[in-house]
CSV table of C-alpha atoms and ligand atoms in Angstrom, one decimal:
chain,number,residue,atom,x,y,z
A,252,UNK,CA,0.0,0.0,0.0
A,253,UNK,CA,2.8,2.4,-0.8
A,254,UNK,CA,1.9,4.4,-3.8
A,255,UNK,CA,2.7,7.9,-2.8
A,256,UNK,CA,2.4,10.3,-5.7
A,257,UNK,CA,4.8,13.2,-6.1
A,258,UNK,CA,2.0,15.4,-4.9
A,259,UNK,CA,1.5,13.4,-1.7
A,260,UNK,CA,5.3,13.4,-1.2
A,261,UNK,CA,5.4,17.2,-1.6
A,262,UNK,CA,2.6,17.6,0.9
A,263,UNK,CA,4.3,15.3,3.3
A,264,UNK,CA,7.6,17.2,2.9
A,265,UNK,CA,5.9,20.5,3.5
A,266,UNK,CA,4.2,19.2,6.6
A,267,UNK,CA,7.5,17.9,7.9
A,268,UNK,CA,9.3,21.1,7.3
A,269,UNK,CA,6.7,23.3,9.0
A,270,UNK,CA,6.4,20.8,11.9
A,271,UNK,CA,10.2,21.0,12.3
A,272,UNK,CA,10.0,24.7,12.6
A,273,UNK,CA,7.2,24.5,15.1
A,274,UNK,CA,9.2,22.1,17.2
A,275,UNK,CA,12.2,24.5,17.0
A,276,UNK,CA,10.0,27.3,18.2
A,277,UNK,CA,8.6,25.1,21.0
A,278,UNK,CA,5.0,25.6,19.9
A,279,UNK,CA,4.3,22.1,18.5
A,280,UNK,CA,1.4,21.3,20.8
A,281,UNK,CA,-1.4,19.1,19.7
A,282,UNK,CA,-3.8,21.9,18.7
A,283,UNK,CA,-1.0,23.6,16.8
A,284,UNK,CA,-0.2,20.4,14.9
A,285,UNK,CA,-3.9,20.2,13.9
A,286,UNK,CA,-3.4,23.7,12.3
A,287,UNK,CA,-0.7,22.1,10.1
A,288,UNK,CA,-3.1,19.3,9.2
A,289,UNK,CA,-5.8,21.8,8.3
A,290,UNK,CA,-3.4,23.6,6.1
A,291,UNK,CA,-2.2,20.4,4.4
A,292,UNK,CA,-5.8,19.4,3.8
A,293,UNK,CA,-6.6,22.7,2.2
A,294,UNK,CA,-3.4,22.8,0.1
A,295,UNK,CA,-4.0,19.3,-1.1
A,296,UNK,CA,-7.2,20.6,-2.7
A,297,UNK,CA,-5.4,23.7,-3.9
A,298,UNK,CA,-2.5,21.8,-5.6
A,299,UNK,CA,-4.9,19.4,-7.3
A,300,UNK,CA,-6.4,22.5,-9.0
A,301,UNK,CA,-3.0,23.9,-9.8
A,302,UNK,CA,-0.4,21.2,-10.0
A,303,UNK,CA,2.3,23.6,-11.1
A,304,UNK,CA,2.2,25.0,-7.5
A,305,UNK,CA,3.6,21.8,-6.1
A,306,UNK,CA,7.0,23.5,-5.4
A,307,UNK,CA,5.3,26.2,-3.4
A,308,UNK,CA,3.6,24.0,-0.9
A,309,UNK,CA,6.2,24.4,1.9
A,310,UNK,CA,6.1,28.2,1.8
A,311,UNK,CA,2.3,28.2,1.6
A,312,UNK,CA,1.8,25.8,4.5
A,313,UNK,CA,4.2,27.8,6.6
A,314,UNK,CA,2.2,31.0,5.9
A,315,UNK,CA,-1.1,29.3,6.6
A,316,UNK,CA,0.2,28.1,9.9
A,317,UNK,CA,1.7,31.5,10.7
A,318,UNK,CA,-1.7,33.1,10.0
A,319,UNK,CA,-3.6,30.6,12.1
A,320,UNK,CA,-1.1,31.0,15.0
A,321,UNK,CA,-1.4,34.8,14.9
A,322,UNK,CA,-5.1,34.5,15.7
A,323,UNK,CA,-4.7,31.9,18.4
A,324,UNK,CA,-1.3,32.4,19.9
A,325,UNK,CA,0.4,35.5,18.5
A,326,UNK,CA,3.3,36.1,16.3
A,327,UNK,CA,5.4,33.2,15.1
A,328,UNK,CA,8.2,32.7,14.5
A,329,UNK,CA,9.7,35.7,16.3
A,330,UNK,CA,12.7,37.3,14.6
A,331,UNK,CA,15.9,36.2,16.2
A,332,UNK,CA,17.9,38.9,14.5
A,333,UNK,CA,16.2,42.0,16.0
A,334,UNK,CA,16.9,41.7,19.7
A,335,UNK,CA,15.8,45.3,20.4
A,336,UNK,CA,12.5,47.0,19.9
A,337,UNK,CA,9.1,45.3,19.5
A,338,UNK,CA,9.4,41.6,18.6
A,339,UNK,CA,8.1,40.9,15.2
A,340,UNK,CA,7.5,37.7,13.2
A,341,UNK,CA,9.6,36.5,10.3
A,342,UNK,CA,8.1,36.6,6.8
A,343,UNK,CA,8.2,33.8,4.3
A,344,UNK,CA,9.8,34.7,1.1
A,345,UNK,CA,8.9,34.2,-1.7
A,346,UNK,CA,5.3,34.2,-0.7
A,347,UNK,CA,4.5,32.1,-3.7
A,348,UNK,CA,7.6,30.3,-5.0
A,349,UNK,CA,10.0,27.5,-4.6
A,350,UNK,CA,12.7,27.3,-1.9
A,351,UNK,CA,11.0,29.4,0.7
A,352,UNK,CA,13.0,31.1,3.5
A,353,UNK,CA,12.2,32.8,6.8
A,354,UNK,CA,13.2,36.5,6.3
A,355,UNK,CA,13.5,39.4,8.7
A,356,UNK,CA,11.6,42.2,6.8
A,357,UNK,CA,13.2,44.9,9.0
A,358,UNK,CA,16.9,44.0,8.4
A,359,UNK,CA,16.3,42.1,5.1
A,360,UNK,CA,18.2,39.2,6.5
A,361,UNK,CA,17.5,35.6,5.4
A,362,UNK,CA,17.3,33.8,8.7
A,363,UNK,CA,16.8,30.2,7.6
A,364,UNK,CA,15.1,28.1,5.0
A,365,UNK,CA,11.6,26.9,6.0
A,366,UNK,CA,12.2,23.8,8.0
A,367,UNK,CA,15.6,25.1,9.2
A,368,UNK,CA,14.7,27.2,12.2
A,369,UNK,CA,16.1,24.6,14.6
A,370,UNK,CA,19.6,25.7,13.5
A,371,UNK,CA,18.7,29.2,14.6
A,372,UNK,CA,16.7,28.7,17.7
A,373,UNK,CA,18.5,25.6,18.7
A,374,UNK,CA,21.9,27.4,18.8
A,375,UNK,CA,22.9,29.4,21.9
A,376,UNK,CA,20.2,28.0,24.2
A,377,UNK,CA,18.4,30.2,26.7
A,378,UNK,CA,18.4,33.9,26.7
B,688,ZN,ZN1,13.9,41.2,12.5
């Protein structure tokens, strides 16, 4: 029973990347994980309408989860570059494109690829 299509593989990869970032930010609680599942369900429908968008799934799921978290929990992921001033969330760039990254819009710094936040938040430990 293993017949994963490229589309399912891409959805699976997007889910894994965003979950990794949620774990890195220590917000991967059960109800947050369900936000990821909601997004993956929605994006499965979306990419079936528009198969060319398959490379954009990771960035889109990341943004879906970011939006959902903003309503429930607040900004995520917080920018690790700007240590002063009001905390702000990182943006996904490109919003609709392959190879998405978390970017600090204030300093125009590429912080990490989507799925790579553990390397940023994991390093250095407590504050
Ligand atoms: Zn910043």
